């Protein structure tokens, strides 16, 4: 049993309507996703908006109800009702996407960062203050800022306050939902570097959710690509970027803008080729409903969603 | 043949805070040629959108000085009614966030039709609808006759951005300003929208000002690039020069902070933050505060743009001495700003 194992996770949202507002159908936001992460690694979940990557992350931490499937964290089944009271919840924390809306504007930094501490640890006022100052220092903010309000900080600083809150309880797993997509490139670099540093320092495991493949490539050891609630490909970062097998992955990789203007023509041709292939062979990669098939292993670390034959 | 489409000379856009004016765009001189994509790059707060809004005269209460020459008009001094004739007709803008830029209570046909109606009152409703469908076709919307009667909330982000582009190109503008047109979109859709903008440039022979902070997009799209920092242009060059031989410390820092194949491990972090309007240093090299390891003496007292190669301009002399610190401290104590 690994560190985090997700088995055949399904999250369906009901569509209500008709007589008595009964459930008439369901949105299959996550439709049978399995993956596992080793401790200390970074696992990237990639996909377009609406592919279910955020829902997967939120289901793991318990913010979305799970329709079916199991989530094992260090061997404990988080979906088992008996384990509801288990303190594993404090070992899993989340960094949210938008640092402008994930911090309460009416609270001071000390209250924001100390909130998880107040839930789980009984500290005196003085200890708490000391702990928060220590955490802020760890994320590179001056301890004087504990009495400030979120609006007094820049985007990158706010995101670091969010990180300070996430690491307050010394979690083992952090779910980072697009942690840098609201930030400028230079600030992105700062937050990403910082996330790597604390990962080493605290032996953290990340579930890194992003649509930016450049960043995912930089951060992650393993990657899962999602499309319409299902996996289309999974593998080591090298597998995905140097040897993408599924047409959807190829299309994503081709869409990354190349930083070198010399490759512009080549890139354009490559993209057109992939687009043509995508249109021609769409039906051989997806079933009648336009969904991906089940994953098939093609090497020890690399699995692709391909139909049974072909 | 004169190829110049837009000429900006010493443009200065200032906003009032209490009783003082602070320049968000400071002494910018630029030209945009026909059939060219000029990219303007910078962090948020560097004044790139303020510049775009000044060109379109969309600022409400800003003091604008200098000249913006477009089709023999100085836009800065144009009367509002003449400006209205120009705006949306000869020059158009694609806004950043398609959800807030579209009116949620109007159908797509009405929104695009409005732009057509305002500049050509003689068009019959039927002609207009046909033109709208034609435009939607042009921007690659699959079922235009159906989409026409839909409302913005029924469309996805990429579709909405296409509608925005359809509005912008409805009157075949000669100048198109795209303010972060793909920031809110997924990569695959981004690629499609960029292709679309590129096609428009070629088909309509238009000049495009592309404002973005994504250097990947710049590398893919631009012919020339202007890098902005704290209201000033710090470097202008054609796209190949800029990526192969960036000179200004800011440009080099930006390029180094993008995750790419070139460098695994640590990304470069630009120390400090973009100064706010009020705290902007008005003298000396504005970027100096963000490279404190450099000696003060390398900066000019009043940095100007130097032409170091044909078409390649760099502000200040500090680029001649600039180097990256060996061990950049990962996180700086910039808690107090």
Short mmCIF file of N, CA and C in Angstrom, two decimals, chain A residues 164-286:
data_model
loop_
_atom_site.label_atom_id
_atom_site.label_comp_id
_atom_site.label_asym_id
_atom_site.label_seq_id
_atom_site.Cartn_x
_atom_site.Cartn_y
_atom_site.Cartn_z
N UNK A 164 1.64 29.30 3.95
CA UNK A 164 1.93 29.25 5.38
C UNK A 164 0.77 28.59 6.13
N UNK A 165 -0.45 28.93 5.72
CA UNK A 165 -1.62 28.33 6.35
C UNK A 165 -1.67 26.83 6.07
N UNK A 166 -1.30 26.46 4.84
CA UNK A 166 -1.36 25.04 4.48
C UNK A 166 -0.32 24.21 5.23
N UNK A 167 0.85 24.80 5.51
CA UNK A 167 1.88 23.99 6.16
C UNK A 167 1.87 24.13 7.68
N UNK A 168 0.90 24.89 8.23
CA UNK A 168 0.88 25.16 9.67
C UNK A 168 0.82 23.88 10.49
N UNK A 169 0.10 22.89 10.02
CA UNK A 169 -0.07 21.67 10.81
C UNK A 169 0.91 20.58 10.40
N UNK A 170 1.96 20.96 9.71
CA UNK A 170 2.94 19.99 9.21
C UNK A 170 2.24 18.84 8.47
N UNK A 171 1.57 19.16 7.38
CA UNK A 171 0.85 18.11 6.65
C UNK A 171 1.84 17.22 5.90
N UNK A 172 1.32 16.09 5.41
CA UNK A 172 2.17 15.21 4.61
C UNK A 172 1.86 15.36 3.14
N UNK A 173 0.60 15.67 2.86
CA UNK A 173 0.19 15.81 1.46
C UNK A 173 -0.41 17.19 1.26
N UNK A 174 0.04 17.86 0.22
CA UNK A 174 -0.56 19.15 -0.11
C UNK A 174 -1.17 19.06 -1.49
N UNK A 175 -2.43 19.48 -1.59
CA UNK A 175 -3.08 19.53 -2.88
C UNK A 175 -2.99 20.97 -3.36
N UNK A 176 -2.25 21.18 -4.42
CA UNK A 176 -2.06 22.53 -4.93
C UNK A 176 -2.88 22.69 -6.20
N UNK A 177 -3.96 23.45 -6.10
CA UNK A 177 -4.87 23.60 -7.23
C UNK A 177 -4.51 24.87 -7.99
N UNK A 178 -3.82 24.72 -9.09
CA UNK A 178 -3.37 25.85 -9.91
C UNK A 178 -2.76 26.94 -9.03
N UNK A 179 -1.70 26.60 -8.27
CA UNK A 179 -1.23 27.56 -7.28
C UNK A 179 -0.62 28.82 -7.88
N UNK A 180 -0.22 28.79 -9.13
CA UNK A 180 0.45 29.98 -9.67
C UNK A 180 -0.24 30.58 -10.89
N UNK A 181 -1.41 30.05 -11.27
CA UNK A 181 -1.96 30.55 -12.53
C UNK A 181 -2.48 31.98 -12.41
N UNK A 182 -2.67 32.48 -11.19
CA UNK A 182 -3.13 33.86 -11.06
C UNK A 182 -1.96 34.83 -10.91
N UNK A 183 -0.73 34.33 -11.04
CA UNK A 183 0.43 35.18 -10.73
C UNK A 183 1.26 35.50 -11.97
N UNK A 184 2.02 36.58 -11.88
CA UNK A 184 2.95 36.96 -12.94
C UNK A 184 4.10 35.98 -13.05
N UNK A 185 4.74 35.93 -14.21
CA UNK A 185 5.85 34.97 -14.40
C UNK A 185 6.91 35.06 -13.32
N UNK A 186 7.35 36.26 -13.01
CA UNK A 186 8.46 36.39 -12.06
C UNK A 186 8.00 35.93 -10.67
N UNK A 187 6.75 36.21 -10.33
CA UNK A 187 6.23 35.79 -9.03
C UNK A 187 5.97 34.29 -9.04
N UNK A 188 5.54 33.79 -10.20
CA UNK A 188 5.37 32.34 -10.38
C UNK A 188 6.64 31.61 -10.00
N UNK A 189 7.75 32.11 -10.54
CA UNK A 189 9.05 31.49 -10.29
C UNK A 189 9.32 31.45 -8.80
N UNK A 190 9.02 32.54 -8.13
CA UNK A 190 9.26 32.64 -6.70
C UNK A 190 8.46 31.57 -5.94
N UNK A 191 7.17 31.48 -6.27
CA UNK A 191 6.32 30.54 -5.55
C UNK A 191 6.72 29.09 -5.86
N UNK A 192 7.05 28.83 -7.13
CA UNK A 192 7.42 27.46 -7.51
C UNK A 192 8.73 27.04 -6.84
N UNK A 193 9.72 27.93 -6.86
CA UNK A 193 10.97 27.63 -6.16
C UNK A 193 10.71 27.32 -4.71
N UNK A 194 9.87 28.17 -4.14
CA UNK A 194 9.58 28.05 -2.73
C UNK A 194 8.90 26.72 -2.42
N UNK A 195 7.96 26.34 -3.29
CA UNK A 195 7.26 25.07 -3.08
C UNK A 195 8.25 23.90 -3.13
N UNK A 196 9.21 24.00 -4.04
CA UNK A 196 10.23 22.93 -4.12
C UNK A 196 11.07 22.88 -2.85
N UNK A 197 11.41 24.07 -2.34
CA UNK A 197 12.25 24.12 -1.13
C UNK A 197 11.56 23.49 0.07
N UNK A 198 10.31 23.89 0.30
CA UNK A 198 9.65 23.34 1.49
C UNK A 198 9.33 21.87 1.29
N UNK A 199 9.22 21.46 0.03
CA UNK A 199 9.00 20.03 -0.20
C UNK A 199 10.17 19.22 0.35
N UNK A 200 11.39 19.70 0.04
CA UNK A 200 12.58 19.01 0.53
C UNK A 200 12.65 19.09 2.06
N UNK A 201 12.39 20.29 2.56
CA UNK A 201 12.55 20.54 3.98
C UNK A 201 11.58 19.72 4.83
N UNK A 202 10.33 19.65 4.40
CA UNK A 202 9.30 19.00 5.21
C UNK A 202 8.89 17.64 4.67
N UNK A 203 9.60 17.17 3.64
CA UNK A 203 9.27 15.90 2.99
C UNK A 203 7.80 15.85 2.58
N UNK A 204 7.37 16.89 1.87
CA UNK A 204 5.97 16.98 1.45
C UNK A 204 5.72 16.20 0.18
N UNK A 205 4.48 15.82 0.00
CA UNK A 205 4.04 15.22 -1.25
C UNK A 205 3.04 16.19 -1.86
N UNK A 206 3.18 16.45 -3.14
CA UNK A 206 2.24 17.36 -3.78
C UNK A 206 1.35 16.63 -4.77
N UNK A 207 0.09 16.99 -4.74
CA UNK A 207 -0.78 16.67 -5.88
C UNK A 207 -0.96 18.01 -6.58
N UNK A 208 -0.30 18.16 -7.72
CA UNK A 208 -0.18 19.46 -8.36
C UNK A 208 -1.15 19.53 -9.53
N UNK A 209 -2.14 20.38 -9.40
CA UNK A 209 -3.17 20.47 -10.43
C UNK A 209 -2.91 21.71 -11.27
N UNK A 210 -2.81 21.54 -12.56
CA UNK A 210 -2.49 22.71 -13.39
C UNK A 210 -2.88 22.45 -14.83
N UNK A 211 -3.10 23.52 -15.57
CA UNK A 211 -3.29 23.33 -17.00
C UNK A 211 -2.07 23.79 -17.77
N UNK A 212 -1.08 24.31 -17.05
CA UNK A 212 0.11 24.83 -17.71
C UNK A 212 1.18 23.74 -17.78
N UNK A 213 1.36 23.18 -18.96
CA UNK A 213 2.26 22.04 -19.09
C UNK A 213 3.71 22.40 -18.84
N UNK A 214 4.08 23.65 -19.13
CA UNK A 214 5.45 24.07 -18.88
C UNK A 214 5.78 23.96 -17.40
N UNK A 215 4.86 24.43 -16.57
CA UNK A 215 5.06 24.40 -15.13
C UNK A 215 5.01 22.96 -14.62
N UNK A 216 4.08 22.19 -15.15
CA UNK A 216 3.96 20.80 -14.71
C UNK A 216 5.24 20.03 -15.02
N UNK A 217 5.79 20.30 -16.19
CA UNK A 217 7.03 19.65 -16.59
C UNK A 217 8.15 20.00 -15.62
N UNK A 218 8.15 21.24 -15.20
CA UNK A 218 9.19 21.72 -14.30
C UNK A 218 9.04 21.12 -12.90
N UNK A 219 7.80 20.93 -12.46
CA UNK A 219 7.57 20.58 -11.07
C UNK A 219 7.42 19.08 -10.81
N UNK A 220 6.85 18.36 -11.75
CA UNK A 220 6.30 17.04 -11.40
C UNK A 220 7.20 15.87 -11.76
N UNK A 221 7.07 14.80 -10.99
CA UNK A 221 7.76 13.55 -11.28
C UNK A 221 6.90 12.65 -12.15
N UNK A 222 5.61 12.67 -11.83
CA UNK A 222 4.67 11.87 -12.62
C UNK A 222 3.50 12.73 -13.02
N UNK A 223 2.88 12.37 -14.13
CA UNK A 223 1.79 13.19 -14.65
C UNK A 223 0.63 12.31 -15.06
N UNK A 224 -0.58 12.78 -14.77
CA UNK A 224 -1.77 12.14 -15.29
C UNK A 224 -2.53 13.15 -16.12
N UNK A 225 -2.93 12.76 -17.32
CA UNK A 225 -3.66 13.68 -18.18
C UNK A 225 -5.13 13.30 -18.17
N UNK A 226 -5.98 14.25 -17.88
CA UNK A 226 -7.41 13.96 -17.79
C UNK A 226 -8.18 14.61 -18.93
N UNK A 227 -9.24 13.93 -19.35
CA UNK A 227 -10.12 14.48 -20.37
C UNK A 227 -11.53 14.00 -20.06
N UNK A 228 -12.44 14.90 -19.91
CA UNK A 228 -13.84 14.59 -19.60
C UNK A 228 -13.98 13.60 -18.45
N UNK A 229 -13.25 13.82 -17.38
CA UNK A 229 -13.41 13.01 -16.19
C UNK A 229 -12.67 11.70 -16.19
N UNK A 230 -11.95 11.42 -17.28
CA UNK A 230 -11.21 10.17 -17.32
C UNK A 230 -9.75 10.41 -17.63
N UNK A 231 -8.94 9.41 -17.30
CA UNK A 231 -7.52 9.49 -17.65
C UNK A 231 -7.33 9.13 -19.12
N UNK A 232 -6.52 9.89 -19.82
CA UNK A 232 -6.16 9.43 -21.17
C UNK A 232 -4.72 8.93 -21.21
N UNK A 233 -3.89 9.42 -20.28
CA UNK A 233 -2.51 8.95 -20.29
C UNK A 233 -1.90 9.22 -18.92
N UNK A 234 -1.01 8.35 -18.53
CA UNK A 234 -0.33 8.54 -17.27
C UNK A 234 1.10 8.04 -17.41
N UNK A 235 2.03 8.75 -16.80
CA UNK A 235 3.41 8.28 -16.87
C UNK A 235 4.36 9.23 -16.20
N UNK A 236 5.65 8.86 -16.22
CA UNK A 236 6.70 9.75 -15.74
C UNK A 236 6.72 10.98 -16.63
N UNK A 237 7.24 12.08 -16.10
CA UNK A 237 7.27 13.31 -16.87
C UNK A 237 7.95 13.10 -18.23
N UNK A 238 9.03 12.33 -18.23
CA UNK A 238 9.74 12.06 -19.48
C UNK A 238 8.87 11.30 -20.47
N UNK A 239 8.11 10.32 -19.97
CA UNK A 239 7.23 9.53 -20.85
C UNK A 239 6.25 10.44 -21.57
N UNK A 240 5.66 11.33 -20.80
CA UNK A 240 4.60 12.16 -21.36
C UNK A 240 5.15 13.16 -22.37
N UNK A 241 6.29 13.76 -22.05
CA UNK A 241 6.75 14.83 -22.92
C UNK A 241 7.57 14.35 -24.11
N UNK A 242 8.31 13.25 -23.93
CA UNK A 242 9.11 12.81 -25.07
C UNK A 242 8.40 11.74 -25.88
N UNK A 243 7.46 11.05 -25.26
CA UNK A 243 6.83 9.94 -25.96
C UNK A 243 5.32 9.92 -25.73
N UNK A 244 4.64 11.03 -26.04
CA UNK A 244 3.19 11.02 -25.81
C UNK A 244 2.52 10.06 -26.79
N UNK A 245 1.61 9.24 -26.29
CA UNK A 245 0.99 8.23 -27.14
C UNK A 245 -0.43 8.59 -27.54
N UNK A 246 -1.18 9.14 -26.59
CA UNK A 246 -2.57 9.43 -26.90
C UNK A 246 -2.67 10.73 -27.69
N UNK A 247 -3.60 10.78 -28.61
CA UNK A 247 -3.70 11.95 -29.49
C UNK A 247 -4.03 13.21 -28.68
N UNK A 248 -4.77 13.05 -27.61
CA UNK A 248 -5.12 14.22 -26.81
C UNK A 248 -3.88 14.80 -26.12
N UNK A 249 -3.03 13.91 -25.62
CA UNK A 249 -1.78 14.36 -25.00
C UNK A 249 -0.91 15.06 -26.03
N UNK A 250 -0.83 14.46 -27.22
CA UNK A 250 -0.02 15.05 -28.28
C UNK A 250 -0.49 16.46 -28.58
N UNK A 251 -1.81 16.60 -28.60
CA UNK A 251 -2.38 17.89 -28.92
C UNK A 251 -2.03 18.91 -27.83
N UNK A 252 -2.11 18.48 -26.59
CA UNK A 252 -1.76 19.37 -25.48
C UNK A 252 -0.30 19.78 -25.56
N UNK A 253 0.57 18.80 -25.79
CA UNK A 253 2.00 19.08 -25.83
C UNK A 253 2.29 20.03 -27.00
N UNK A 254 1.59 19.80 -28.12
CA UNK A 254 1.84 20.65 -29.29
C UNK A 254 1.38 22.08 -29.06
N UNK A 255 0.42 22.25 -28.16
CA UNK A 255 -0.15 23.58 -27.96
C UNK A 255 0.71 24.47 -27.08
N UNK A 256 1.72 23.91 -26.42
CA UNK A 256 2.56 24.75 -25.56
C UNK A 256 3.33 25.71 -26.45
N UNK A 257 3.24 27.01 -26.17
CA UNK A 257 4.01 27.94 -26.99
C UNK A 257 5.50 27.71 -26.79
N UNK A 258 6.25 27.72 -27.90
CA UNK A 258 7.69 27.52 -27.81
C UNK A 258 8.36 28.85 -27.52
N UNK A 259 9.30 28.82 -26.58
CA UNK A 259 9.92 30.07 -26.14
C UNK A 259 10.95 30.57 -27.15
N UNK A 260 11.29 29.74 -28.12
CA UNK A 260 12.30 30.16 -29.10
C UNK A 260 11.62 30.55 -30.42
N UNK A 261 11.69 31.84 -30.80
CA UNK A 261 11.00 32.26 -32.02
C UNK A 261 11.55 31.59 -33.28
N UNK A 262 12.74 31.00 -33.22
CA UNK A 262 13.28 30.34 -34.41
C UNK A 262 12.46 29.11 -34.79
N UNK A 263 11.86 28.50 -33.76
CA UNK A 263 11.10 27.27 -34.02
C UNK A 263 9.67 27.53 -34.45
N UNK A 264 9.35 28.78 -34.71
CA UNK A 264 7.96 29.15 -34.92
C UNK A 264 7.32 28.37 -36.07
N UNK A 265 8.00 28.34 -37.21
CA UNK A 265 7.44 27.67 -38.39
C UNK A 265 7.28 26.17 -38.12
N UNK A 266 8.36 25.61 -37.54
CA UNK A 266 8.37 24.18 -37.25
C UNK A 266 7.20 23.83 -36.32
N UNK A 267 7.07 24.66 -35.30
CA UNK A 267 6.04 24.46 -34.30
C UNK A 267 4.66 24.52 -34.95
N UNK A 268 4.50 25.47 -35.86
CA UNK A 268 3.20 25.65 -36.51
C UNK A 268 2.86 24.41 -37.34
N UNK A 269 3.86 23.94 -38.07
CA UNK A 269 3.63 22.75 -38.90
C UNK A 269 3.28 21.55 -38.03
N UNK A 270 4.07 21.40 -36.96
CA UNK A 270 3.86 20.30 -36.04
C UNK A 270 2.43 20.34 -35.50
N UNK A 271 2.00 21.55 -35.14
CA UNK A 271 0.67 21.71 -34.58
C UNK A 271 -0.41 21.34 -35.60
N UNK A 272 -0.18 21.77 -36.85
CA UNK A 272 -1.17 21.45 -37.89
C UNK A 272 -1.24 19.94 -38.12
N UNK A 273 -0.06 19.31 -38.13
CA UNK A 273 -0.01 17.86 -38.29
C UNK A 273 -0.81 17.17 -37.20
N UNK A 274 -0.54 17.58 -35.96
CA UNK A 274 -1.21 16.95 -34.82
C UNK A 274 -2.71 17.20 -34.92
N UNK A 275 -3.09 18.42 -35.32
CA UNK A 275 -4.51 18.75 -35.44
C UNK A 275 -5.18 17.84 -36.49
N UNK A 276 -4.45 17.63 -37.60
CA UNK A 276 -4.99 16.77 -38.65
C UNK A 276 -5.18 15.36 -38.11
N UNK A 277 -4.13 14.89 -37.43
CA UNK A 277 -4.18 13.54 -36.88
C UNK A 277 -5.34 13.45 -35.87
N UNK A 278 -5.49 14.51 -35.10
CA UNK A 278 -6.55 14.53 -34.09
C UNK A 278 -7.92 14.38 -34.75
N UNK A 279 -8.11 15.12 -35.84
CA UNK A 279 -9.41 15.06 -36.51
C UNK A 279 -9.63 13.70 -37.18
N UNK A 280 -8.55 13.19 -37.79
CA UNK A 280 -8.70 11.94 -38.53
C UNK A 280 -8.91 10.75 -37.61
N UNK A 281 -8.16 10.73 -36.52
CA UNK A 281 -8.17 9.51 -35.72
C UNK A 281 -8.93 9.67 -34.41
N UNK A 282 -9.73 10.72 -34.32
CA UNK A 282 -10.47 10.95 -33.09
C UNK A 282 -11.25 9.71 -32.68
N UNK A 283 -11.88 9.08 -33.67
CA UNK A 283 -12.75 7.95 -33.35
C UNK A 283 -12.00 6.72 -32.86
N UNK A 284 -10.74 6.61 -33.25
CA UNK A 284 -10.02 5.43 -32.79
C UNK A 284 -9.44 5.63 -31.38
N UNK A 285 -9.51 6.86 -30.87
CA UNK A 285 -9.01 7.09 -29.51
C UNK A 285 -10.13 7.25 -28.48
N UNK A 286 -11.32 7.57 -28.96
CA UNK A 286 -12.42 7.79 -28.02
C UNK A 286 -13.61 6.91 -28.42
#
